[in-house]
Amino acid sequence: MMQGEEDELSVIIAQIVHKLKGSSLHSQLEREARGSLHKTDIKLESLKEDLRFFLKTSGWEKKLQNAVYRELSLLPASYNPNAPMEHFKEPLLYMRKAQASWEKRVLKSLNSMSTELNIPLARKRPLTEQKELLSKWNEMGTDEPDLSPFRPVYAPKDFLEVLINLRNPNYDNGDQGNCRSHLGLIQVPLKIKDVAELRHFFQELSLSTGQLGVEDSTQVPPELFENEHLLREEKSLAAQDSAAAQQFVRQGSPTALRAELWALILNISNQPEDILYYEQLKSNVIQHDLLSDNLIYKDVKLTASNDDYYFVFEDYLYQVLLCFSRDTTVLAHFSYSSASPPKSYIRGKLGLDEFAVFYPPNGVIPFHGFSMYVAPLCFLYHEPSKLYQMFREMYGRYFFRLHCIASHGSGILSLCLLFETLLQTHLPQLFYHLREIGAQPLRISFKWMVRAFSGYLATDQLLLLWDRILGYDSLEILA
């Protein structure tokens, strides 16, 4: 290993150690280690080795490995610890500028709604209102507030217009058409995989490999493949190994095991402290009313409530999304996202940084269709705190990339470019025909990709697709 690589590795290790030291896992490990000192098989002269052996045999070492695996999966592919912080978020300056200007536009839209409707961004609820909300917590869908004055801050089609108009200022636009024979709507040069690279990356999806839920293309009788696959997945669950579980769901996961496998991959365990944290978020919802809550209500009414699969989960969606908007731990994903959380100022203190607060507290302003990121998870998790944790982790790993301007391979821009390139290369007649009649293919498919196909595919098919997102730790499959 070269000196530079060694330095990079030691910085990564130091970062992960620092993160884990602040986690509940660290205090649990300490507690277990202290408790084990009373055991007869732990000797003072071989204390270090005996403790290590105890942590290994009691399953704590595997929990630590899974926590390290999670932290590693959040690091960017080409991580350089010496790069400036903004490069860590997004290496291309023009992308950072475009994202910042889009954020300003979204915040302006929210602020003007607050002014027009004369509704504060946040207020403390009177006690009577708090009691009423608490009593209706599990049936919020029956309460019909007047949502007609509220409109979504933006819809995917507004965001698409921004992406279409994005240009790299270092390119001579006159030559752009000649440099890249790309006739789609996206006109920024980004590194995307070609078909050979996609075949290599998604090799477990080749026609010669059995896929759960797609049995008709396999050479083996489906029940043989299913039984073998089921055994392997049960083994990885028994071993509680995140990395092994991630590898297995690349070929789909059995319906009965999916909820457990996904929780293992994302390292979600729903400990008592997680349940307590969820209850704290809930009490914050009860005490404070945010203008953004109305955007959540409106979005659920416009999308999930009208969906044949998801309307039954309306109450779950309100609970999860209202708690999510108040969760400041969500802010952590901004360290590796091109986006930044929007700021608001305490009344009368506009422009004074010490009176600035993130708004909403999680830094994420919901848009039209946002609640559809949660809806499919309601099929798998029926305990609110676990459903909440799963959604928060899925958002912080994947979904935020679908509404940010960035050069990342799983970012929405790269997905749009990959989709258009694949269609232009492999179905040129269809591509040109749609272009000729003024139905640009991306305008049709953009809303499918932004929602990760939630609400467009039947739920059983959607969950098979999301298996692959988790299995490959990538959103490229959407394109």
XYZ file of N, CA and C in Angstrom, residues 281 284-285 288-294 296 318-331 358-366 370 388 391:
111
model
N -39.996 12.736 19.106
C -40.367 13.441 17.867
C -41.881 13.643 17.819
N -42.966 16.421 19.905
C -42.633 17.692 19.246
C -43.715 18.065 18.225
N -44.231 17.050 17.525
C -45.322 17.289 16.565
C -46.561 17.790 17.311
N -45.824 21.576 18.543
C -45.552 22.667 17.586
C -46.201 22.401 16.231
N -46.728 23.452 15.674
C -47.382 23.379 14.367
C -46.475 24.088 13.360
N -46.116 23.397 12.272
C -45.271 24.006 11.234
C -46.098 24.227 9.971
N -45.787 25.278 9.243
C -46.456 25.506 7.956
C -46.218 24.309 7.026
N -45.015 23.738 7.111
C -44.679 22.603 6.229
C -45.561 21.371 6.499
N -46.188 21.303 7.700
C -47.116 20.192 7.985
C -48.249 20.169 6.961
N -48.717 21.376 6.589
C -49.819 21.461 5.621
C -49.406 20.920 4.258
N -47.353 18.463 3.885
C -47.385 17.001 4.048
C -48.817 16.498 3.931
N -48.893 10.207 7.693
C -48.863 11.466 8.452
C -47.892 11.354 9.621
N -48.002 10.250 10.373
C -47.163 10.088 11.566
C -45.676 10.131 11.201
N -45.294 9.325 10.205
C -43.881 9.227 9.829
C -43.360 10.556 9.292
N -44.130 11.181 8.399
C -43.635 12.407 7.749
C -43.616 13.613 8.687
N -44.583 13.699 9.591
C -44.581 14.813 10.546
C -43.410 14.671 11.514
N -43.132 13.431 11.956
C -41.970 13.211 12.829
C -40.668 13.476 12.074
N -40.621 13.035 10.819
C -39.426 13.201 9.984
C -39.056 14.677 9.839
N -40.072 15.532 9.666
C -39.790 16.962 9.438
C -39.151 17.622 10.663
N -39.299 16.980 11.843
C -38.741 17.560 13.076
C -37.448 16.884 13.520
N -36.969 15.938 12.751
C -35.817 15.131 13.180
C -34.501 15.758 12.736
N -33.773 16.347 13.686
C -32.528 17.042 13.334
C -31.396 16.073 12.981
N -31.538 14.765 13.284
C -30.478 13.821 12.878
C -30.442 13.664 11.354
N -31.554 14.019 10.680
C -31.599 13.947 9.206
C -30.580 14.927 8.601
N -30.264 16.007 9.352
C -29.314 17.016 8.853
C -27.946 16.407 8.539
N -32.671 26.165 11.080
C -33.009 25.375 9.886
C -34.523 25.187 9.849
N -35.082 25.346 8.657
C -36.530 25.173 8.533
C -36.858 24.382 7.284
N -37.668 23.309 7.399
C -38.060 22.658 8.656
C -36.825 22.122 9.403
N -36.978 21.703 10.678
C -35.804 21.306 11.468
C -34.935 20.215 10.832
N -35.526 19.374 9.971
C -34.719 18.330 9.322
C -34.046 18.835 8.040
N -34.362 20.070 7.618
C -33.720 20.656 6.439
C -34.283 20.203 5.102
N -35.428 19.476 5.123
C -35.985 18.941 3.868
C -37.395 19.487 3.663
N -37.576 20.294 2.600
C -38.912 20.827 2.287
C -39.610 19.810 1.378
N -40.760 19.259 1.829
C -41.415 18.224 1.002
C -42.005 18.814 -0.279
N -43.665 13.460 -2.387
C -42.665 13.068 -1.380
C -43.154 11.902 -0.516
N -40.504 4.220 10.800
C -39.869 5.534 10.765
C -38.368 5.425 10.524
N -37.532 4.359 6.922
C -37.680 5.441 5.955
C -36.543 6.447 6.075
